[in-house]
Amino acid sequence: MTFLKRLAASAAALPLVAAFALAPTGAAAQPDYPTKPVRIIAPFPAGSGPDANARELAAELTKILGQSFYVENRPGASNIIGTEVAAKAANDGYSLYIGTTSSLSVVPHLYGKLPFNAERDFAPISLLGVLNTGLIATPSVPAKDARELVAQLKAKPDSVTVATQGIGSYSHLSAVWFNSVAGVKSNLVPYNSNSPYADLLAGQIQLMFDGLPAAATNVQAGKLKLLAITGRERHPSFPNVPTFAEQGLPDYTPIAWQGLLAPAGTAPAILEKLSAAMAKVCQSPELAKKWRDYGGELRCNTPAEFTAFIQADRAMWGKVVRAAGVKLD
Protein backbone atom coordinates (compact mmCIF):
# COMPACT_ATOMS: atom_id res chain seq x y z
CA MET A 1 0.00 0.00 0.00
CA THR A 2 1.38 3.40 -0.93
CA PHE A 3 2.00 6.07 1.66
CA LEU A 4 -0.99 8.14 0.39
CA LYS A 5 -3.35 5.14 0.57
CA ARG A 6 -2.15 4.30 4.10
CA LEU A 7 -2.72 7.93 5.13
CA ALA A 8 -6.21 7.91 3.67
CA ALA A 9 -7.06 4.65 5.45
CA SER A 10 -5.78 6.05 8.75
CA ALA A 11 -7.87 9.22 8.34
CA ALA A 12 -10.99 7.18 7.61
CA ALA A 13 -10.46 5.19 10.79
CA LEU A 14 -10.12 8.25 13.02
CA PRO A 15 -13.89 8.88 13.49
CA LEU A 16 -14.35 5.26 14.55
CA VAL A 17 -11.48 5.50 17.05
CA ALA A 18 -12.90 8.78 18.38
CA ALA A 19 -16.33 7.23 18.76
CA PHE A 20 -14.91 4.43 20.91
CA ALA A 21 -12.90 6.93 22.93
CA LEU A 22 -15.97 9.06 23.64
CA ALA A 23 -18.36 6.18 24.27
CA PRO A 24 -19.87 6.27 27.79
CA THR A 25 -18.68 3.74 30.30
CA GLY A 26 -20.19 2.13 33.38
CA ALA A 27 -23.93 2.20 34.11
CA ALA A 28 -24.57 4.90 31.52
CA ALA A 29 -23.44 2.56 28.76
CA GLN A 30 -25.52 -0.41 29.89
CA PRO A 31 -28.63 -0.71 27.73
CA ASP A 32 -29.76 -3.65 29.88
CA TYR A 33 -29.83 -1.67 33.16
CA PRO A 34 -30.36 -2.84 35.84
CA THR A 35 -27.98 -5.79 35.96
CA LYS A 36 -27.84 -6.11 39.77
CA PRO A 37 -30.09 -5.32 42.76
CA VAL A 38 -31.10 -1.67 43.24
CA ARG A 39 -31.52 -0.17 46.70
CA ILE A 40 -34.14 2.47 47.42
CA ILE A 41 -33.03 4.60 50.37
CA ALA A 42 -35.95 5.56 52.61
CA PRO A 43 -35.46 8.29 55.24
CA PHE A 44 -38.29 6.97 57.42
CA PRO A 45 -38.64 3.98 59.79
CA ALA A 46 -39.43 0.44 58.73
CA GLY A 47 -43.07 -0.38 59.36
CA SER A 48 -44.31 3.18 58.89
CA GLY A 49 -46.95 4.16 56.34
CA PRO A 50 -44.43 5.71 53.92
CA ASP A 51 -42.28 2.59 54.28
CA ALA A 52 -45.19 0.38 53.19
CA ASN A 53 -45.62 2.55 50.09
CA ALA A 54 -41.90 2.34 49.33
CA ARG A 55 -41.91 -1.45 49.61
CA GLU A 56 -44.91 -1.75 47.33
CA LEU A 57 -43.07 0.44 44.82
CA ALA A 58 -39.96 -1.73 45.09
CA ALA A 59 -42.05 -4.84 44.40
CA GLU A 60 -43.63 -3.23 41.31
CA LEU A 61 -40.26 -2.10 39.92
CA THR A 62 -38.87 -5.59 40.49
CA LYS A 63 -41.67 -7.05 38.36
CA ILE A 64 -41.36 -4.42 35.64
CA LEU A 65 -37.57 -4.30 35.27
CA GLY A 66 -36.76 -7.92 36.12
CA GLN A 67 -34.17 -7.11 38.76
CA SER A 68 -34.48 -6.89 42.54
CA PHE A 69 -35.35 -3.49 44.02
CA TYR A 70 -35.23 -3.31 47.81
CA VAL A 71 -35.80 -0.68 50.51
CA GLU A 72 -33.02 0.38 52.86
CA ASN A 73 -34.39 2.38 55.80
CA ARG A 74 -32.19 5.21 57.11
CA PRO A 75 -34.51 7.08 59.50
CA GLY A 76 -33.73 9.84 61.96
CA ALA A 77 -33.19 13.56 62.46
CA SER A 78 -36.29 14.74 60.60
CA ASN A 79 -35.40 12.61 57.54
CA ILE A 80 -31.99 14.27 57.32
CA ILE A 81 -29.94 11.10 57.86
CA GLY A 82 -31.45 9.12 55.01
CA THR A 83 -31.53 12.11 52.70
CA GLU A 84 -27.82 12.75 53.24
CA VAL A 85 -27.01 9.08 52.53
CA ALA A 86 -28.97 9.28 49.28
CA ALA A 87 -27.44 12.61 48.24
CA LYS A 88 -23.92 11.21 48.65
CA ALA A 89 -24.60 7.81 47.08
CA ALA A 90 -22.99 6.75 43.80
CA ASN A 91 -24.90 8.08 40.80
CA ASP A 92 -24.73 4.78 38.91
CA GLY A 93 -28.45 4.01 39.07
CA TYR A 94 -28.12 1.42 41.83
CA SER A 95 -28.95 3.78 44.68
CA LEU A 96 -32.31 5.56 44.46
CA TYR A 97 -34.24 7.62 47.00
CA ILE A 98 -37.82 8.01 48.15
CA GLY A 99 -38.36 11.72 48.73
CA THR A 100 -41.26 13.17 50.71
CA THR A 101 -42.90 16.47 51.48
CA SER A 102 -40.98 16.62 54.73
CA SER A 103 -37.53 15.72 53.41
CA LEU A 104 -37.43 17.88 50.27
CA SER A 105 -40.07 20.60 50.75
CA VAL A 106 -40.21 21.33 54.48
CA VAL A 107 -36.87 20.42 56.09
CA PRO A 108 -34.79 22.72 53.83
CA HIS A 109 -36.65 25.69 55.34
CA LEU A 110 -36.35 24.53 58.95
CA TYR A 111 -32.56 24.28 59.12
CA GLY A 112 -29.98 26.88 58.17
CA LYS A 113 -27.31 24.24 57.51
CA LEU A 114 -27.92 20.79 56.03
CA PRO A 115 -25.48 18.11 54.82
CA PHE A 116 -27.20 18.09 51.44
CA ASN A 117 -28.78 20.50 48.97
CA ALA A 118 -32.37 19.47 48.31
CA GLU A 119 -32.42 21.17 44.92
CA ARG A 120 -28.98 20.36 43.48
CA ASP A 121 -28.18 16.92 44.90
CA PHE A 122 -31.05 14.97 43.34
CA ALA A 123 -32.41 14.08 39.92
CA PRO A 124 -36.21 13.69 40.14
CA ILE A 125 -37.61 10.65 38.31
CA SER A 126 -41.33 10.57 39.06
CA LEU A 127 -43.93 11.32 41.65
CA LEU A 128 -45.42 8.17 43.19
CA GLY A 129 -48.51 9.56 44.82
CA VAL A 130 -50.12 12.28 46.91
CA LEU A 131 -52.01 12.06 50.18
CA ASN A 132 -54.72 14.54 50.99
CA THR A 133 -54.65 16.20 54.39
CA GLY A 134 -57.64 15.83 56.64
CA LEU A 135 -59.02 17.83 59.54
CA ILE A 136 -59.47 14.84 61.85
CA ALA A 137 -61.65 15.12 64.94
CA THR A 138 -62.79 13.00 67.84
CA PRO A 139 -66.57 12.34 67.58
CA SER A 140 -67.24 14.49 70.66
CA VAL A 141 -66.31 17.65 68.75
CA PRO A 142 -69.65 19.39 68.08
CA ALA A 143 -68.59 20.98 64.79
CA LYS A 144 -69.83 19.03 61.77
CA ASP A 145 -67.35 20.60 59.36
CA ALA A 146 -64.50 23.10 59.07
CA ARG A 147 -66.86 26.04 58.63
CA GLU A 148 -68.52 25.37 61.98
CA LEU A 149 -65.13 24.88 63.63
CA VAL A 150 -63.90 28.22 62.33
CA ALA A 151 -67.02 29.90 63.70
CA GLN A 152 -66.44 28.28 67.09
CA LEU A 153 -62.78 29.33 67.22
CA LYS A 154 -63.60 32.91 66.23
CA ALA A 155 -66.12 33.08 69.03
CA LYS A 156 -63.88 31.26 71.53
CA PRO A 157 -60.17 31.29 70.62
CA ASP A 158 -58.13 28.35 71.93
CA SER A 159 -61.31 26.45 72.76
CA VAL A 160 -60.09 23.25 71.07
CA THR A 161 -56.85 21.30 71.41
CA VAL A 162 -54.99 20.31 68.23
CA ALA A 163 -52.35 17.58 68.36
CA THR A 164 -49.16 17.95 66.34
CA GLN A 165 -46.30 15.50 65.87
CA GLY A 166 -43.70 17.96 67.12
CA ILE A 167 -42.61 21.48 66.24
CA GLY A 168 -41.87 21.77 62.53
CA SER A 169 -43.65 18.52 61.68
CA TYR A 170 -46.09 18.25 58.80
CA SER A 171 -49.05 18.17 61.18
CA HIS A 172 -47.77 21.18 63.13
CA LEU A 173 -47.19 23.34 60.06
CA SER A 174 -50.52 22.25 58.57
CA ALA A 175 -52.27 23.39 61.77
CA VAL A 176 -50.40 26.72 61.77
CA TRP A 177 -51.31 27.20 58.11
CA PHE A 178 -54.99 26.53 58.86
CA ASN A 179 -55.04 29.01 61.74
CA SER A 180 -53.50 31.63 59.47
CA VAL A 181 -55.84 31.30 56.48
CA ALA A 182 -58.92 30.88 58.70
CA GLY A 183 -57.96 33.75 61.00
CA VAL A 184 -58.38 31.67 64.16
CA LYS A 185 -56.34 30.57 67.18
CA SER A 186 -56.31 27.01 68.54
CA ASN A 187 -54.38 25.31 71.32
CA LEU A 188 -51.56 23.34 69.63
CA VAL A 189 -50.24 20.41 71.67
CA PRO A 190 -46.92 18.94 70.43
CA TYR A 191 -46.23 15.22 70.66
CA ASN A 192 -42.55 14.48 70.11
CA SER A 193 -41.96 10.73 70.39
CA ASN A 194 -45.43 9.26 70.88
CA SER A 195 -48.22 9.15 68.34
CA PRO A 196 -51.13 11.41 69.29
CA TYR A 197 -53.72 9.06 67.80
CA ALA A 198 -54.28 7.11 71.03
CA ASP A 199 -55.16 10.34 72.83
CA LEU A 200 -57.28 11.48 69.89
CA LEU A 201 -59.25 8.21 69.94
CA ALA A 202 -59.64 8.55 73.72
CA GLY A 203 -60.95 12.09 73.38
CA GLN A 204 -58.13 13.60 75.43
CA ILE A 205 -57.33 15.89 72.50
CA GLN A 206 -59.86 17.00 69.95
CA LEU A 207 -58.32 17.64 66.55
CA MET A 208 -55.40 16.88 64.29
CA PHE A 209 -54.30 17.85 60.79
CA ASP A 210 -52.59 14.94 59.04
CA GLY A 211 -52.32 12.84 55.92
CA LEU A 212 -55.16 10.33 55.94
CA PRO A 213 -53.47 6.87 55.95
CA ALA A 214 -53.02 6.83 59.73
CA ALA A 215 -56.63 7.86 60.36
CA ALA A 216 -58.56 6.33 57.45
CA THR A 217 -59.45 3.03 59.13
CA ASN A 218 -60.72 4.73 62.28
CA VAL A 219 -62.65 7.28 60.24
CA GLN A 220 -64.34 4.55 58.23
CA ALA A 221 -65.15 2.71 61.48
CA GLY A 222 -66.74 5.83 62.97
CA LYS A 223 -64.14 6.16 65.76
CA LEU A 224 -62.92 9.45 64.30
CA LYS A 225 -64.53 11.90 61.92
CA LEU A 226 -63.33 14.11 59.10
CA LEU A 227 -64.45 17.73 59.05
CA ALA A 228 -62.71 18.59 55.78
CA ILE A 229 -60.18 17.30 53.29
CA THR A 230 -57.74 18.94 50.89
CA GLY A 231 -57.91 18.37 47.15
CA ARG A 232 -59.45 19.94 44.08
CA GLU A 233 -62.59 17.84 44.54
CA ARG A 234 -64.09 15.43 47.05
CA HIS A 235 -62.17 12.22 47.50
CA PRO A 236 -63.88 9.05 46.22
CA SER A 237 -63.18 7.20 49.48
CA PHE A 238 -64.78 10.01 51.53
CA PRO A 239 -67.51 11.37 49.23
CA ASN A 240 -69.48 12.94 52.08
CA VAL A 241 -66.54 14.98 53.37
CA PRO A 242 -66.39 18.49 51.87
CA THR A 243 -63.10 19.99 50.75
CA PHE A 244 -61.59 23.00 52.49
CA ALA A 245 -62.20 24.98 49.31
CA GLU A 246 -65.91 24.18 49.49
CA GLN A 247 -65.94 25.64 52.98
CA GLY A 248 -64.41 28.98 52.09
CA LEU A 249 -60.71 28.08 52.49
CA PRO A 250 -59.40 27.69 48.90
CA ASP A 251 -55.90 28.80 49.93
CA TYR A 252 -55.47 25.92 52.36
CA THR A 253 -53.83 23.27 50.18
CA PRO A 254 -51.32 21.06 52.07
CA ILE A 255 -50.74 17.62 50.61
CA ALA A 256 -48.21 14.95 51.53
CA TRP A 257 -46.38 13.25 48.67
CA GLN A 258 -43.80 10.57 47.92
CA GLY A 259 -41.67 10.26 44.82
CA LEU A 260 -38.63 8.52 43.35
CA LEU A 261 -35.35 10.35 42.82
CA ALA A 262 -31.73 9.49 42.01
CA PRO A 263 -28.48 11.18 43.00
CA ALA A 264 -27.61 14.12 40.77
CA GLY A 265 -25.49 13.16 37.79
CA THR A 266 -27.22 9.83 37.17
CA ALA A 267 -27.12 9.04 33.44
CA PRO A 268 -30.14 10.36 31.48
CA ALA A 269 -30.68 6.92 29.89
CA ILE A 270 -31.12 5.39 33.36
CA LEU A 271 -33.47 8.15 34.47
CA GLU A 272 -35.54 7.67 31.32
CA LYS A 273 -35.78 3.92 31.85
CA LEU A 274 -36.84 4.40 35.48
CA SER A 275 -39.35 7.07 34.47
CA ALA A 276 -40.92 4.70 31.95
CA ALA A 277 -41.07 2.01 34.63
CA MET A 278 -42.79 4.43 37.02
CA ALA A 279 -45.43 5.13 34.37
CA LYS A 280 -46.17 1.41 34.37
CA VAL A 281 -46.29 1.37 38.19
CA CYS A 282 -49.11 3.89 38.06
CA GLN A 283 -51.07 1.61 35.75
CA SER A 284 -51.43 -0.96 38.56
CA PRO A 285 -55.12 -1.11 39.54
CA GLU A 286 -54.25 -2.88 42.82
CA LEU A 287 -51.80 -0.20 43.88
CA ALA A 288 -54.12 2.58 42.77
CA LYS A 289 -56.90 1.10 44.92
CA LYS A 290 -54.62 0.94 47.99
CA TRP A 291 -53.73 4.62 47.67
CA ARG A 292 -57.34 5.56 47.03
CA ASP A 293 -58.65 3.57 50.01
CA TYR A 294 -56.62 5.57 52.50
CA GLY A 295 -57.32 8.97 51.04
CA GLY A 296 -54.55 9.28 48.49
CA GLU A 297 -53.98 9.15 44.78
CA LEU A 298 -51.40 7.14 42.88
CA ARG A 299 -49.91 9.72 40.50
CA CYS A 300 -46.79 9.47 38.35
CA ASN A 301 -45.25 12.10 36.06
CA THR A 302 -42.15 12.86 34.00
CA PRO A 303 -38.81 13.99 35.45
CA ALA A 304 -39.46 17.55 34.22
CA GLU A 305 -42.96 17.59 35.69
CA PHE A 306 -41.75 16.14 38.99
CA THR A 307 -38.97 18.73 39.18
CA ALA A 308 -41.49 21.55 38.71
CA PHE A 309 -43.83 19.93 41.25
CA ILE A 310 -41.14 19.80 43.94
CA GLN A 311 -40.03 23.38 43.26
CA ALA A 312 -43.59 24.69 43.61
CA ASP A 313 -44.25 22.61 46.74
CA ARG A 314 -40.97 23.71 48.36
CA ALA A 315 -41.77 27.37 47.67
CA MET A 316 -45.25 26.96 49.15
CA TRP A 317 -43.98 25.37 52.36
CA GLY A 318 -41.27 28.00 52.59
CA LYS A 319 -43.97 30.65 52.95
CA VAL A 320 -45.70 28.60 55.65
CA VAL A 321 -42.49 28.04 57.64
CA ARG A 322 -41.50 31.71 57.45
CA ALA A 323 -44.97 32.80 58.53
CA ALA A 324 -44.82 30.38 61.46
CA GLY A 325 -41.37 31.65 62.44
CA VAL A 326 -40.08 28.10 62.99
CA LYS A 327 -36.34 27.33 62.95
CA LEU A 328 -34.88 24.11 64.35
CA ASP A 329 -31.18 24.98 64.48
mmCIF file with all atom_site columns, C-alpha atoms in Angstrom, residues 206-295:
data_model
loop_
_atom_site.group_PDB
_atom_site.id
_atom_site.type_symbol
_atom_site.label_atom_id
_atom_site.label_alt_id
_atom_site.label_comp_id
_atom_site.label_asym_id
_atom_site.label_entity_id
_atom_site.label_seq_id
_atom_site.pdbx_PDB_ins_code
_atom_site.Cartn_x
_atom_site.Cartn_y
_atom_site.Cartn_z
_atom_site.occupancy
_atom_site.B_iso_or_equiv
_atom_site.pdbx_formal_charge
_atom_site.auth_seq_id
_atom_site.auth_comp_id
_atom_site.auth_asym_id
_atom_site.auth_atom_id
_atom_site.pdbx_PDB_model_num
ATOM 1  C CA . GLN A 1 206 ? -59.856 17.004 69.950 1.00 0.00 ? 206 GLN A CA 1
ATOM 2  C CA . LEU A 1 207 ? -58.320 17.637 66.552 1.00 0.00 ? 207 LEU A CA 1
ATOM 3  C CA . MET A 1 208 ? -55.400 16.883 64.289 1.00 0.00 ? 208 MET A CA 1
ATOM 4  C CA . PHE A 1 209 ? -54.296 17.850 60.787 1.00 0.00 ? 209 PHE A CA 1
ATOM 5  C CA . ASP A 1 210 ? -52.592 14.938 59.042 1.00 0.00 ? 210 ASP A CA 1
ATOM 6  C CA . GLY A 1 211 ? -52.321 12.836 55.919 1.00 0.00 ? 211 GLY A CA 1
ATOM 7  C CA . LEU A 1 212 ? -55.157 10.331 55.937 1.00 0.00 ? 212 LEU A CA 1
ATOM 8  C CA . PRO A 1 213 ? -53.473 6.867  55.952 1.00 0.00 ? 213 PRO A CA 1
ATOM 9  C CA . ALA A 1 214 ? -53.018 6.833  59.733 1.00 0.00 ? 214 ALA A CA 1
ATOM 10 C CA . ALA A 1 215 ? -56.629 7.864  60.360 1.00 0.00 ? 215 ALA A CA 1
ATOM 11 C CA . ALA A 1 216 ? -58.559 6.331  57.447 1.00 0.00 ? 216 ALA A CA 1
ATOM 12 C CA . THR A 1 217 ? -59.450 3.029  59.126 1.00 0.00 ? 217 THR A CA 1
ATOM 13 C CA . ASN A 1 218 ? -60.723 4.732  62.281 1.00 0.00 ? 218 ASN A CA 1
ATOM 14 C CA . VAL A 1 219 ? -62.653 7.284  60.245 1.00 0.00 ? 219 VAL A CA 1
ATOM 15 C CA . GLN A 1 220 ? -64.336 4.549  58.232 1.00 0.00 ? 220 GLN A CA 1
ATOM 16 C CA . ALA A 1 221 ? -65.150 2.708  61.484 1.00 0.00 ? 221 ALA A CA 1
ATOM 17 C CA . GLY A 1 222 ? -66.738 5.834  62.973 1.00 0.00 ? 222 GLY A CA 1
ATOM 18 C CA . LYS A 1 223 ? -64.145 6.157  65.762 1.00 0.00 ? 223 LYS A CA 1
ATOM 19 C CA . LEU A 1 224 ? -62.922 9.450  64.304 1.00 0.00 ? 224 LEU A CA 1
ATOM 20 C CA . LYS A 1 225 ? -64.530 11.904 61.924 1.00 0.00 ? 225 LYS A CA 1
ATOM 21 C CA . LEU A 1 226 ? -63.328 14.114 59.097 1.00 0.00 ? 226 LEU A CA 1
ATOM 22 C CA . LEU A 1 227 ? -64.449 17.730 59.049 1.00 0.00 ? 227 LEU A CA 1
ATOM 23 C CA . ALA A 1 228 ? -62.710 18.593 55.783 1.00 0.00 ? 228 ALA A CA 1
ATOM 24 C CA . ILE A 1 229 ? -60.181 17.297 53.295 1.00 0.00 ? 229 ILE A CA 1
ATOM 25 C CA . THR A 1 230 ? -57.739 18.940 50.893 1.00 0.00 ? 230 THR A CA 1
ATOM 26 C CA . GLY A 1 231 ? -57.911 18.366 47.155 1.00 0.00 ? 231 GLY A CA 1
ATOM 27 C CA . ARG A 1 232 ? -59.452 19.936 44.078 1.00 0.00 ? 232 ARG A CA 1
ATOM 28 C CA . GLU A 1 233 ? -62.588 17.844 44.540 1.00 0.00 ? 233 GLU A CA 1
ATOM 29 C CA . ARG A 1 234 ? -64.085 15.427 47.045 1.00 0.00 ? 234 ARG A CA 1
ATOM 30 C CA . HIS A 1 235 ? -62.171 12.217 47.502 1.00 0.00 ? 235 HIS A CA 1
ATOM 31 C CA . PRO A 1 236 ? -63.876 9.051  46.219 1.00 0.00 ? 236 PRO A CA 1
ATOM 32 C CA . SER A 1 237 ? -63.178 7.203  49.478 1.00 0.00 ? 237 SER A CA 1
ATOM 33 C CA . PHE A 1 238 ? -64.777 10.010 51.533 1.00 0.00 ? 238 PHE A CA 1
ATOM 34 C CA . PRO A 1 239 ? -67.507 11.374 49.230 1.00 0.00 ? 239 PRO A CA 1
ATOM 35 C CA . ASN A 1 240 ? -69.481 12.937 52.079 1.00 0.00 ? 240 ASN A CA 1
ATOM 36 C CA . VAL A 1 241 ? -66.542 14.977 53.367 1.00 0.00 ? 241 VAL A CA 1
ATOM 37 C CA . PRO A 1 242 ? -66.389 18.491 51.874 1.00 0.00 ? 242 PRO A CA 1
ATOM 38 C CA . THR A 1 243 ? -63.096 19.989 50.749 1.00 0.00 ? 243 THR A CA 1
ATOM 39 C CA . PHE A 1 244 ? -61.586 22.998 52.493 1.00 0.00 ? 244 PHE A CA 1
ATOM 40 C CA . ALA A 1 245 ? -62.198 24.978 49.305 1.00 0.00 ? 245 ALA A CA 1
ATOM 41 C CA . GLU A 1 246 ? -65.914 24.175 49.486 1.00 0.00 ? 246 GLU A CA 1
ATOM 42 C CA . GLN A 1 247 ? -65.938 25.636 52.976 1.00 0.00 ? 247 GLN A CA 1
ATOM 43 C CA . GLY A 1 248 ? -64.410 28.978 52.090 1.00 0.00 ? 248 GLY A CA 1
ATOM 44 C CA . LEU A 1 249 ? -60.709 28.083 52.491 1.00 0.00 ? 249 LEU A CA 1
ATOM 45 C CA . PRO A 1 250 ? -59.396 27.685 48.905 1.00 0.00 ? 250 PRO A CA 1
ATOM 46 C CA . ASP A 1 251 ? -55.897 28.798 49.931 1.00 0.00 ? 251 ASP A CA 1
ATOM 47 C CA . TYR A 1 252 ? -55.473 25.920 52.359 1.00 0.00 ? 252 TYR A CA 1
ATOM 48 C CA . THR A 1 253 ? -53.832 23.266 50.183 1.00 0.00 ? 253 THR A CA 1
ATOM 49 C CA . PRO A 1 254 ? -51.325 21.056 52.074 1.00 0.00 ? 254 PRO A CA 1
ATOM 50 C CA . ILE A 1 255 ? -50.739 17.621 50.606 1.00 0.00 ? 255 ILE A CA 1
ATOM 51 C CA . ALA A 1 256 ? -48.206 14.952 51.534 1.00 0.00 ? 256 ALA A CA 1
ATOM 52 C CA . TRP A 1 257 ? -46.375 13.252 48.674 1.00 0.00 ? 257 TRP A CA 1
ATOM 53 C CA . GLN A 1 258 ? -43.805 10.575 47.922 1.00 0.00 ? 258 GLN A CA 1
ATOM 54 C CA . GLY A 1 259 ? -41.673 10.257 44.820 1.00 0.00 ? 259 GLY A CA 1
ATOM 55 C CA . LEU A 1 260 ? -38.635 8.523  43.355 1.00 0.00 ? 260 LEU A CA 1
ATOM 56 C CA . LEU A 1 261 ? -35.351 10.348 42.815 1.00 0.00 ? 261 LEU A CA 1
ATOM 57 C CA . ALA A 1 262 ? -31.727 9.490  42.009 1.00 0.00 ? 262 ALA A CA 1
ATOM 58 C CA . PRO A 1 263 ? -28.478 11.181 43.001 1.00 0.00 ? 263 PRO A CA 1
ATOM 59 C CA . ALA A 1 264 ? -27.611 14.120 40.772 1.00 0.00 ? 264 ALA A CA 1
ATOM 60 C CA . GLY A 1 265 ? -25.494 13.157 37.785 1.00 0.00 ? 265 GLY A CA 1
ATOM 61 C CA . THR A 1 266 ? -27.224 9.834  37.170 1.00 0.00 ? 266 THR A CA 1
ATOM 62 C CA . ALA A 1 267 ? -27.120 9.043  33.436 1.00 0.00 ? 267 ALA A CA 1
ATOM 63 C CA . PRO A 1 268 ? -30.143 10.358 31.483 1.00 0.00 ? 268 PRO A CA 1
ATOM 64 C CA . ALA A 1 269 ? -30.678 6.923  29.892 1.00 0.00 ? 269 ALA A CA 1
ATOM 65 C CA . ILE A 1 270 ? -31.115 5.389  33.358 1.00 0.00 ? 270 ILE A CA 1
ATOM 66 C CA . LEU A 1 271 ? -33.472 8.154  34.466 1.00 0.00 ? 271 LEU A CA 1
ATOM 67 C CA . GLU A 1 272 ? -35.539 7.673  31.316 1.00 0.00 ? 272 GLU A CA 1
ATOM 68 C CA . LYS A 1 273 ? -35.784 3.917  31.855 1.00 0.00 ? 273 LYS A CA 1
ATOM 69 C CA . LEU A 1 274 ? -36.839 4.398  35.475 1.00 0.00 ? 274 LEU A CA 1
ATOM 70 C CA . SER A 1 275 ? -39.347 7.074  34.466 1.00 0.00 ? 275 SER A CA 1
ATOM 71 C CA . ALA A 1 276 ? -40.919 4.700  31.947 1.00 0.00 ? 276 ALA A CA 1
ATOM 72 C CA . ALA A 1 277 ? -41.074 2.008  34.630 1.00 0.00 ? 277 ALA A CA 1
ATOM 73 C CA . MET A 1 278 ? -42.793 4.427  37.023 1.00 0.00 ? 278 MET A CA 1
ATOM 74 C CA . ALA A 1 279 ? -45.434 5.135  34.374 1.00 0.00 ? 279 ALA A CA 1
ATOM 75 C CA . LYS A 1 280 ? -46.171 1.406  34.369 1.00 0.00 ? 280 LYS A CA 1
ATOM 76 C CA . VAL A 1 281 ? -46.293 1.366  38.189 1.00 0.00 ? 281 VAL A CA 1
ATOM 77 C CA . CYS A 1 282 ? -49.111 3.888  38.065 1.00 0.00 ? 282 CYS A CA 1
ATOM 78 C CA . GLN A 1 283 ? -51.073 1.606  35.755 1.00 0.00 ? 283 GLN A CA 1
ATOM 79 C CA . SER A 1 284 ? -51.427 -0.962 38.556 1.00 0.00 ? 284 SER A CA 1
ATOM 80 C CA . PRO A 1 285 ? -55.116 -1.115 39.542 1.00 0.00 ? 285 PRO A CA 1
ATOM 81 C CA . GLU A 1 286 ? -54.255 -2.877 42.817 1.00 0.00 ? 286 GLU A CA 1
ATOM 82 C CA . LEU A 1 287 ? -51.798 -0.198 43.876 1.00 0.00 ? 287 LEU A CA 1
ATOM 83 C CA . ALA A 1 288 ? -54.125 2.584  42.771 1.00 0.00 ? 288 ALA A CA 1
ATOM 84 C CA . LYS A 1 289 ? -56.896 1.097  44.923 1.00 0.00 ? 289 LYS A CA 1
ATOM 85 C CA . LYS A 1 290 ? -54.620 0.940  47.985 1.00 0.00 ? 290 LYS A CA 1
ATOM 86 C CA . TRP A 1 291 ? -53.726 4.618  47.665 1.00 0.00 ? 291 TRP A CA 1
ATOM 87 C CA . ARG A 1 292 ? -57.344 5.562  47.027 1.00 0.00 ? 292 ARG A CA 1
ATOM 88 C CA . ASP A 1 293 ? -58.652 3.568  50.006 1.00 0.00 ? 293 ASP A CA 1
ATOM 89 C CA . TYR A 1 294 ? -56.624 5.574  52.496 1.00 0.00 ? 294 TYR A CA 1
ATOM 90 C CA . GLY A 1 295 ? -57.320 8.965  51.040 1.00 0.00 ? 295 GLY A CA 1
#
